[in-house]
Amino acid sequence: MAVFITIATIILFVVIVIWSFHNLEDIEKSRKIIYIIFEILLTGVITFVIFELSKGNISYPSIDIMNTIKNPIVLLFTGINGCLIIPYMSKILAGVRQNSISTEELRKKIIILVVIIIAIVIFEKSYMESIQKGILEIFYSLKGE
């Protein structure tokens, strides 16, 4: 299962990079790379915050077990969230960089982006919480054997 998650995560990040690179249009390659790294880091921070919110009432037996669960979940969901957010952010950045977006259009696009992020936070908070509880149940059942 860990191999599947690792492969899926790698594929997600490759898709994000290619899709974003394309959406950044005529921006020079070095700037595209910087923008993509920034977008991935921002998405990772958002995903980490969602994880932290979702583990609020979950009691982990140790920090090591929490980190063992947290790291793959945050990486995988950063990839998933990245597919939902990053290409759209790249399109906005390209428009701003090339001065092809009006202020009003930029405002609308940012509002749409914020709504998407809020929807992701609401949906994923409960989903991540149930994933963590499920993993801990498996851990406790294996430990009890």
Tab-separated table of N, CA and C in Angstrom:
chain	number	residue	atom	x	y	z
A	1	MET	N	0.823	-1.194	0.000
A	1	MET	CA	0.000	0.000	0.000
A	1	MET	C	0.866	1.257	0.000
A	2	ALA	N	1.975	1.218	0.735
A	2	ALA	CA	2.865	2.374	0.788
A	2	ALA	C	3.461	2.669	-0.579
A	3	VAL	N	3.744	1.632	-1.343
A	3	VAL	CA	4.304	1.816	-2.682
A	3	VAL	C	3.273	2.501	-3.578
A	4	PHE	N	2.011	2.069	-3.474
A	4	PHE	CA	0.943	2.680	-4.261
A	4	PHE	C	0.795	4.159	-3.923
A	5	ILE	N	0.812	4.491	-2.648
A	5	ILE	CA	0.683	5.889	-2.219
A	5	ILE	C	1.863	6.703	-2.728
A	6	THR	N	3.065	6.150	-2.643
A	6	THR	CA	4.258	6.851	-3.117
A	6	THR	C	4.187	7.101	-4.623
A	7	ILE	N	3.809	6.085	-5.376
A	7	ILE	CA	3.705	6.237	-6.838
A	7	ILE	C	2.621	7.243	-7.193
A	8	ALA	N	1.472	7.166	-6.523
A	8	ALA	CA	0.379	8.109	-6.787
A	8	ALA	C	0.810	9.536	-6.482
A	9	THR	N	1.523	9.726	-5.398
A	9	THR	CA	1.999	11.059	-5.021
A	9	THR	C	2.982	11.604	-6.055
A	10	ILE	N	3.901	10.777	-6.491
A	10	ILE	CA	4.872	11.203	-7.506
A	10	ILE	C	4.151	11.591	-8.799
A	11	ILE	N	3.200	10.772	-9.210
A	11	ILE	CA	2.442	11.073	-10.434
A	11	ILE	C	1.694	12.396	-10.286
A	12	LEU	N	1.069	12.614	-9.128
A	12	LEU	CA	0.349	13.871	-8.892
A	12	LEU	C	1.279	15.078	-9.024
A	13	PHE	N	2.455	14.999	-8.433
A	13	PHE	CA	3.387	16.127	-8.497
A	13	PHE	C	3.922	16.346	-9.916
A	14	VAL	N	4.145	15.279	-10.659
A	14	VAL	CA	4.578	15.419	-12.052
A	14	VAL	C	3.482	16.107	-12.870
A	15	VAL	N	2.240	15.692	-12.674
A	15	VAL	CA	1.111	16.313	-13.370
A	15	VAL	C	1.020	17.792	-13.013
A	16	ILE	N	1.151	18.106	-11.721
A	16	ILE	CA	1.083	19.498	-11.272
A	16	ILE	C	2.156	20.342	-11.959
A	17	VAL	N	3.376	19.849	-11.976
A	17	VAL	CA	4.481	20.615	-12.559
A	17	VAL	C	4.249	20.837	-14.053
A	18	ILE	N	3.868	19.803	-14.768
A	18	ILE	CA	3.648	19.938	-16.218
A	18	ILE	C	2.477	20.873	-16.502
A	19	TRP	N	1.373	20.676	-15.788
A	19	TRP	CA	0.175	21.485	-15.995
A	19	TRP	C	0.454	22.953	-15.672
A	20	SER	N	1.123	23.198	-14.561
A	20	SER	CA	1.432	24.568	-14.165
A	20	SER	C	2.421	25.208	-15.127
A	21	PHE	N	3.409	24.439	-15.551
A	21	PHE	CA	4.400	24.961	-16.501
A	21	PHE	C	3.695	25.441	-17.768
A	22	HIS	N	2.731	24.650	-18.213
A	22	HIS	CA	1.958	25.025	-19.405
A	22	HIS	C	1.093	26.260	-19.132
A	23	ASN	N	0.443	26.317	-17.973
A	23	ASN	CA	-0.450	27.439	-17.654
A	23	ASN	C	0.293	28.748	-17.404
A	24	LEU	N	1.566	28.672	-17.098
A	24	LEU	CA	2.339	29.902	-16.891
A	24	LEU	C	2.753	30.545	-18.219
A	25	GLU	N	2.376	29.923	-19.298
A	25	GLU	CA	2.486	30.448	-20.655
A	25	GLU	C	3.864	30.991	-21.008
A	26	ASP	N	3.958	32.280	-21.359
A	26	ASP	CA	5.181	32.854	-21.919
A	26	ASP	C	6.168	33.394	-20.884
A	27	ILE	N	5.980	33.062	-19.645
A	27	ILE	CA	6.904	33.509	-18.601
A	27	ILE	C	8.213	32.724	-18.775
A	28	GLU	N	9.337	33.390	-18.508
A	28	GLU	CA	10.631	32.719	-18.676
A	28	GLU	C	10.738	31.510	-17.736
A	29	LYS	N	11.478	30.499	-18.193
A	29	LYS	CA	11.538	29.206	-17.511
A	29	LYS	C	11.984	29.310	-16.055
A	30	SER	N	12.972	30.151	-15.764
A	30	SER	CA	13.455	30.254	-14.391
A	30	SER	C	12.348	30.792	-13.468
A	31	ARG	N	11.577	31.739	-13.947
A	31	ARG	CA	10.452	32.270	-13.153
A	31	ARG	C	9.350	31.232	-12.998
A	32	LYS	N	9.107	30.444	-14.048
A	32	LYS	CA	8.108	29.385	-13.955
A	32	LYS	C	8.456	28.420	-12.827
A	33	ILE	N	9.723	28.044	-12.775
A	33	ILE	CA	10.169	27.108	-11.740
A	33	ILE	C	9.970	27.712	-10.353
A	34	ILE	N	10.333	28.974	-10.190
A	34	ILE	CA	10.148	29.659	-8.900
A	34	ILE	C	8.674	29.712	-8.534
A	35	TYR	N	7.812	30.067	-9.488
A	35	TYR	CA	6.372	30.129	-9.228
A	35	TYR	C	5.811	28.766	-8.842
A	36	ILE	N	6.225	27.736	-9.554
A	36	ILE	CA	5.726	26.389	-9.269
A	36	ILE	C	6.163	25.942	-7.877
A	37	ILE	N	7.407	26.185	-7.520
A	37	ILE	CA	7.886	25.832	-6.180
A	37	ILE	C	7.087	26.588	-5.116
A	38	PHE	N	6.871	27.884	-5.337
A	38	PHE	CA	6.082	28.691	-4.403
A	38	PHE	C	4.663	28.138	-4.285
A	39	GLU	N	4.044	27.805	-5.404
A	39	GLU	CA	2.670	27.294	-5.382
A	39	GLU	C	2.581	25.953	-4.649
A	40	ILE	N	3.546	25.082	-4.880
A	40	ILE	CA	3.553	23.786	-4.195
A	40	ILE	C	3.754	23.978	-2.695
A	41	LEU	N	4.679	24.861	-2.320
A	41	LEU	CA	4.890	25.132	-0.893
A	41	LEU	C	3.644	25.721	-0.250
A	42	LEU	N	2.997	26.656	-0.921
A	42	LEU	CA	1.767	27.251	-0.397
A	42	LEU	C	0.679	26.200	-0.232
A	43	THR	N	0.529	25.334	-1.219
A	43	THR	CA	-0.449	24.258	-1.136
A	43	THR	C	-0.086	23.285	-0.010
A	44	GLY	N	1.196	23.029	0.169
A	44	GLY	CA	1.643	22.175	1.264
A	44	GLY	C	1.319	22.775	2.620
A	45	VAL	N	1.488	24.064	2.765
A	45	VAL	CA	1.149	24.744	4.024
A	45	VAL	C	-0.351	24.646	4.283
A	46	ILE	N	-1.151	24.880	3.250
A	46	ILE	CA	-2.608	24.773	3.399
A	46	ILE	C	-2.989	23.358	3.823
A	47	THR	N	-2.391	22.365	3.194
A	47	THR	CA	-2.679	20.971	3.522
A	47	THR	C	-2.223	20.631	4.935
A	48	PHE	N	-1.071	21.142	5.345
A	48	PHE	CA	-0.586	20.919	6.712
A	48	PHE	C	-1.555	21.523	7.726
A	49	VAL	N	-2.062	22.715	7.447
A	49	VAL	CA	-3.035	23.355	8.352
A	49	VAL	C	-4.298	22.504	8.437
A	50	ILE	N	-4.754	21.982	7.301
A	50	ILE	CA	-5.938	21.108	7.313
A	50	ILE	C	-5.672	19.887	8.175
A	51	PHE	N	-4.489	19.292	8.039
A	51	PHE	CA	-4.153	18.132	8.861
A	51	PHE	C	-4.174	18.493	10.343
A	52	GLU	N	-3.572	19.621	10.684
A	52	GLU	CA	-3.537	20.043	12.083
A	52	GLU	C	-4.945	20.274	12.636
A	53	LEU	N	-5.814	20.855	11.826
A	53	LEU	CA	-7.202	21.061	12.245
A	53	LEU	C	-7.920	19.726	12.425
A	54	SER	N	-7.626	18.776	11.559
A	54	SER	CA	-8.329	17.499	11.589
A	54	SER	C	-7.882	16.590	12.727
A	55	LYS	N	-6.699	16.793	13.257
A	55	LYS	CA	-6.219	15.909	14.333
A	55	LYS	C	-6.547	16.453	15.715
A	56	GLY	N	-7.349	17.493	15.765
A	56	GLY	CA	-7.670	18.161	17.010
A	56	GLY	C	-8.069	17.254	18.158
A	57	ASN	N	-8.996	16.326	17.932
A	57	ASN	CA	-9.468	15.478	19.036
A	57	ASN	C	-8.988	14.031	18.906
A	58	ILE	N	-7.937	13.824	18.154
A	58	ILE	CA	-7.373	12.485	18.001
A	58	ILE	C	-6.173	12.361	18.927
A	59	SER	N	-6.155	11.299	19.694
A	59	SER	CA	-5.061	11.068	20.634
A	59	SER	C	-4.095	10.035	20.044
A	60	TYR	N	-2.901	10.499	19.737
A	60	TYR	CA	-1.871	9.606	19.200
A	60	TYR	C	-1.068	9.030	20.350
A	61	PRO	N	-0.654	7.765	20.238
A	61	PRO	CA	0.138	7.152	21.301
A	61	PRO	C	1.533	7.767	21.434
A	62	SER	N	2.061	8.327	20.332
A	62	SER	CA	3.374	8.970	20.383
A	62	SER	C	3.512	9.945	19.218
A	63	ILE	N	4.473	10.830	19.339
A	63	ILE	CA	4.769	11.787	18.272
A	63	ILE	C	5.265	11.057	17.024
A	64	ASP	N	6.054	9.998	17.225
A	64	ASP	CA	6.578	9.235	16.087
A	64	ASP	C	5.449	8.623	15.255
A	65	ILE	N	4.457	8.076	15.918
A	65	ILE	CA	3.323	7.487	15.193
A	65	ILE	C	2.543	8.578	14.476
A	66	MET	N	2.357	9.724	15.129
A	66	MET	CA	1.657	10.830	14.486
A	66	MET	C	2.408	11.266	13.228
A	67	ASN	N	3.725	11.413	13.315
A	67	ASN	CA	4.521	11.827	12.158
A	67	ASN	C	4.506	10.773	11.054
A	68	THR	N	4.497	9.506	11.441
A	68	THR	CA	4.438	8.418	10.468
A	68	THR	C	3.129	8.470	9.685
A	69	ILE	N	2.072	8.863	10.351
A	69	ILE	CA	0.768	8.993	9.690
A	69	ILE	C	0.681	10.324	8.943
A	70	LYS	N	1.169	11.394	9.564
A	70	LYS	CA	1.034	12.737	8.999
A	70	LYS	C	1.788	12.908	7.681
A	71	ASN	N	3.019	12.487	7.614
A	71	ASN	CA	3.857	12.765	6.445
A	71	ASN	C	3.264	12.252	5.133
A	72	PRO	N	2.881	10.968	5.034
A	72	PRO	CA	2.307	10.533	3.753
A	72	PRO	C	0.952	11.165	3.446
A	73	ILE	N	0.145	11.404	4.490
A	73	ILE	CA	-1.167	12.025	4.264
A	73	ILE	C	-0.990	13.443	3.735
A	74	VAL	N	-0.104	14.215	4.355
A	74	VAL	CA	0.103	15.596	3.917
A	74	VAL	C	0.696	15.629	2.509
A	75	LEU	N	1.645	14.762	2.210
A	75	LEU	CA	2.219	14.723	0.862
A	75	LEU	C	1.169	14.352	-0.186
A	76	LEU	N	0.405	13.305	0.082
A	76	LEU	CA	-0.607	12.861	-0.871
A	76	LEU	C	-1.665	13.946	-1.097
A	77	PHE	N	-2.151	14.537	-0.012
A	77	PHE	CA	-3.191	15.559	-0.152
A	77	PHE	C	-2.640	16.870	-0.698
A	78	THR	N	-1.356	17.126	-0.525
A	78	THR	CA	-0.756	18.291	-1.179
A	78	THR	C	-0.811	18.081	-2.694
A	79	GLY	N	-0.546	16.873	-3.135
A	79	GLY	CA	-0.646	16.561	-4.562
A	79	GLY	C	-2.075	16.683	-5.072
A	80	ILE	N	-3.020	16.155	-4.317
A	80	ILE	CA	-4.430	16.240	-4.721
A	80	ILE	C	-4.883	17.697	-4.743
A	81	ASN	N	-4.593	18.413	-3.662
A	81	ASN	CA	-4.976	19.831	-3.591
A	81	ASN	C	-4.265	20.640	-4.666
A	82	GLY	N	-3.025	20.266	-4.941
A	82	GLY	CA	-2.268	20.957	-5.974
A	82	GLY	C	-2.932	20.842	-7.335
A	83	CYS	N	-3.490	19.670	-7.633
A	83	CYS	CA	-4.192	19.506	-8.912
A	83	CYS	C	-5.442	20.376	-8.979
A	84	LEU	N	-6.028	20.659	-7.832
A	84	LEU	CA	-7.232	21.491	-7.789
A	84	LEU	C	-6.920	22.981	-7.782
A	85	ILE	N	-5.796	23.370	-7.194
A	85	ILE	CA	-5.508	24.782	-6.965
A	85	ILE	C	-4.410	25.333	-7.876
A	86	ILE	N	-3.311	24.630	-7.992
A	86	ILE	CA	-2.104	25.185	-8.604
A	86	ILE	C	-2.273	25.570	-10.078
A	87	PRO	N	-2.888	24.746	-10.918
A	87	PRO	CA	-3.027	25.189	-12.314
A	87	PRO	C	-3.827	26.498	-12.435
A	88	TYR	N	-4.851	26.650	-11.600
A	88	TYR	CA	-5.648	27.880	-11.609
A	88	TYR	C	-4.812	29.063	-11.115
A	89	MET	N	-4.018	28.838	-10.060
A	89	MET	CA	-3.128	29.896	-9.566
A	89	MET	C	-2.117	30.277	-10.646
A	90	SER	N	-1.620	29.290	-11.369
A	90	SER	CA	-0.641	29.559	-12.428
A	90	SER	C	-1.258	30.418	-13.531
A	91	LYS	N	-2.493	30.120	-13.883
A	91	LYS	CA	-3.188	30.926	-14.895
A	91	LYS	C	-3.333	32.371	-14.418
A	92	ILE	N	-3.674	32.544	-13.143
A	92	ILE	CA	-3.802	33.899	-12.579
A	92	ILE	C	-2.447	34.612	-12.607
A	93	LEU	N	-1.401	33.919	-12.157
A	93	LEU	CA	-0.064	34.520	-12.154
A	93	LEU	C	0.384	34.908	-13.555
A	94	ALA	N	0.097	34.058	-14.530
A	94	ALA	CA	0.478	34.369	-15.909
A	94	ALA	C	-0.253	35.615	-16.393
A	95	GLY	N	-1.539	35.717	-16.073
A	95	GLY	CA	-2.315	36.884	-16.475
A	95	GLY	C	-1.822	38.159	-15.830
A	96	VAL	N	-1.477	38.078	-14.549
A	96	VAL	CA	-0.960	39.251	-13.841
A	96	VAL	C	0.406	39.631	-14.407
A	97	ARG	N	1.257	38.654	-14.592
A	97	ARG	CA	2.616	38.902	-15.083
A	97	ARG	C	2.616	39.513	-16.485
A	98	GLN	N	1.644	39.119	-17.296
A	98	GLN	CA	1.577	39.605	-18.675
A	98	GLN	C	0.612	40.791	-18.827
A	99	ASN	N	0.077	41.259	-17.705
A	99	ASN	CA	-0.877	42.378	-17.699
A	99	ASN	C	-2.077	42.136	-18.611
A	100	SER	N	-2.544	40.905	-18.661
A	100	SER	CA	-3.693	40.579	-19.512
A	100	SER	C	-4.979	40.408	-18.696
A	101	ILE	N	-4.908	40.643	-17.393
A	101	ILE	CA	-6.079	40.532	-16.522
A	101	ILE	C	-6.366	41.909	-15.936
A	102	SER	N	-7.627	42.311	-16.033
A	102	SER	CA	-8.024	43.582	-15.427
A	102	SER	C	-8.128	43.401	-13.916
A	103	THR	N	-8.151	44.487	-13.203
A	103	THR	CA	-8.256	44.443	-11.742
A	103	THR	C	-9.544	43.747	-11.316
A	104	GLU	N	-10.626	44.043	-11.994
A	104	GLU	CA	-11.916	43.426	-11.653
A	104	GLU	C	-11.893	41.922	-11.925
A	105	GLU	N	-11.307	41.524	-13.041
A	105	GLU	CA	-11.195	40.110	-13.371
A	105	GLU	C	-10.290	39.392	-12.371
A	106	LEU	N	-9.213	40.045	-11.968
A	106	LEU	CA	-8.307	39.474	-10.973
A	106	LEU	C	-9.037	39.271	-9.651
A	107	ARG	N	-9.811	40.253	-9.252
A	107	ARG	CA	-10.585	40.156	-8.008
A	107	ARG	C	-11.534	38.949	-8.065
A	108	LYS	N	-12.222	38.767	-9.163
A	108	LYS	CA	-13.143	37.635	-9.316
A	108	LYS	C	-12.396	36.301	-9.248
A	109	LYS	N	-11.257	36.241	-9.920
A	109	LYS	CA	-10.481	35.003	-9.929
A	109	LYS	C	-9.949	34.665	-8.534
A	110	ILE	N	-9.537	35.675	-7.797
A	110	ILE	CA	-9.052	35.448	-6.434
A	110	ILE	C	-10.192	34.985	-5.533
A	111	ILE	N	-11.360	35.566	-5.696
A	111	ILE	CA	-12.526	35.134	-4.910
A	111	ILE	C	-12.847	33.670	-5.213
A	112	ILE	N	-12.815	33.302	-6.490
A	112	ILE	CA	-13.060	31.905	-6.867
A	112	ILE	C	-12.018	30.994	-6.230
A	113	LEU	N	-10.758	31.401	-6.257
A	113	LEU	CA	-9.680	30.618	-5.658
A	113	LEU	C	-9.888	30.454	-4.155
A	114	VAL	N	-10.256	31.517	-3.486
A	114	VAL	CA	-10.501	31.451	-2.044
A	114	VAL	C	-11.684	30.524	-1.735
A	115	VAL	N	-12.738	30.588	-2.533
A	115	VAL	CA	-13.889	29.702	-2.335
A	115	VAL	C	-13.474	28.247	-2.522
A	116	ILE	N	-12.657	27.982	-3.531
A	116	ILE	CA	-12.166	26.616	-3.755
A	116	ILE	C	-11.355	26.143	-2.551
A	117	ILE	N	-10.486	27.000	-2.041
A	117	ILE	CA	-9.663	26.630	-0.889
A	117	ILE	C	-10.528	26.382	0.343
A	118	ILE	N	-11.519	27.223	0.578
A	118	ILE	CA	-12.421	27.029	1.723
A	118	ILE	C	-13.175	25.706	1.586
A	119	ALA	N	-13.657	25.404	0.378
A	119	ALA	CA	-14.355	24.132	0.154
A	119	ALA	C	-13.427	22.949	0.423
A	120	ILE	N	-12.185	23.064	-0.009
A	120	ILE	CA	-11.204	21.999	0.242
A	120	ILE	C	-10.994	21.816	1.746
A	121	VAL	N	-10.824	22.918	2.458
A	121	VAL	CA	-10.602	22.843	3.910
A	121	VAL	C	-11.784	22.156	4.583
A	122	ILE	N	-12.993	22.563	4.245
A	122	ILE	CA	-14.191	21.991	4.877
A	122	ILE	C	-14.300	20.497	4.580
A	123	PHE	N	-14.135	20.122	3.327
A	123	PHE	CA	-14.263	18.723	2.940
A	123	PHE	C	-13.145	17.872	3.527
A	124	GLU	N	-11.917	18.339	3.387
A	124	GLU	CA	-10.778	17.515	3.784
A	124	GLU	C	-10.588	17.406	5.282
A	125	LYS	N	-11.034	18.381	6.029
A	125	LYS	CA	-10.877	18.312	7.482
A	125	LYS	C	-11.527	17.040	8.016
A	126	SER	N	-12.776	16.805	7.656
A	126	SER	CA	-13.454	15.610	8.151
A	126	SER	C	-12.899	14.341	7.504
A	127	TYR	N	-12.513	14.431	6.242
A	127	TYR	CA	-11.973	13.268	5.554
A	127	TYR	C	-10.643	12.849	6.169
A	128	MET	N	-9.762	13.823	6.423
A	128	MET	CA	-8.466	13.501	7.039
A	128	MET	C	-8.649	12.955	8.448
A	129	GLU	N	-9.620	13.488	9.166
A	129	GLU	CA	-9.888	12.995	10.516
A	129	GLU	C	-10.300	11.527	10.464
A	130	SER	N	-11.174	11.165	9.538
A	130	SER	CA	-11.604	9.766	9.452
A	130	SER	C	-10.465	8.857	8.988
A	131	ILE	N	-9.600	9.358	8.116
A	131	ILE	CA	-8.436	8.568	7.685
A	131	ILE	C	-7.523	8.295	8.879
A	132	GLN	N	-7.250	9.327	9.667
A	132	GLN	CA	-6.373	9.159	10.831
A	132	GLN	C	-6.976	8.173	11.830
A	133	LYS	N	-8.268	8.308	12.089
A	133	LYS	CA	-8.929	7.388	13.022
A	133	LYS	C	-8.877	5.959	12.494
A	134	GLY	N	-9.082	5.786	11.190
A	134	GLY	CA	-9.022	4.452	10.596
A	134	GLY	C	-7.634	3.839	10.710
A	135	ILE	N	-6.616	4.637	10.449
A	135	ILE	CA	-5.243	4.140	10.561
A	135	ILE	C	-4.928	3.770	12.000
A	136	LEU	N	-5.371	4.603	12.952
A	136	LEU	CA	-5.124	4.292	14.372
A	136	LEU	C	-5.880	3.041	14.810
A	137	GLU	N	-7.090	2.834	14.302
A	137	GLU	CA	-7.830	1.613	14.628
A	137	GLU	C	-7.074	0.381	14.147
A	138	ILE	N	-6.534	0.462	12.937
A	138	ILE	CA	-5.738	-0.655	12.417
A	138	ILE	C	-4.496	-0.856	13.274
A	139	PHE	N	-3.841	0.243	13.652
A	139	PHE	CA	-2.662	0.167	14.495
A	139	PHE	C	-2.983	-0.521	15.819
A	140	TYR	N	-4.064	-0.099	16.472
A	140	TYR	CA	-4.433	-0.695	17.776
A	140	TYR	C	-4.857	-2.145	17.623
A	141	SER	N	-5.540	-2.486	16.520
A	141	SER	CA	-5.953	-3.884	16.348
A	141	SER	C	-4.731	-4.773	16.094
A	142	LEU	N	-3.740	-4.259	15.364
A	142	LEU	CA	-2.520	-5.049	15.134
A	142	LEU	C	-1.690	-5.138	16.405
A	143	LYS	N	-1.697	-4.085	17.188
A	143	LYS	CA	-0.934	-4.077	18.440
A	143	LYS	C	-1.547	-5.039	19.458
A	144	GLY	N	-2.861	-5.184	19.401
A	144	GLY	CA	-3.562	-6.056	20.352
A	144	GLY	C	-3.382	-7.530	20.048
A	145	GLU	N	-2.980	-7.858	18.835
A	145	GLU	CA	-2.836	-9.275	18.454
A	145	GLU	C	-1.652	-9.930	19.075
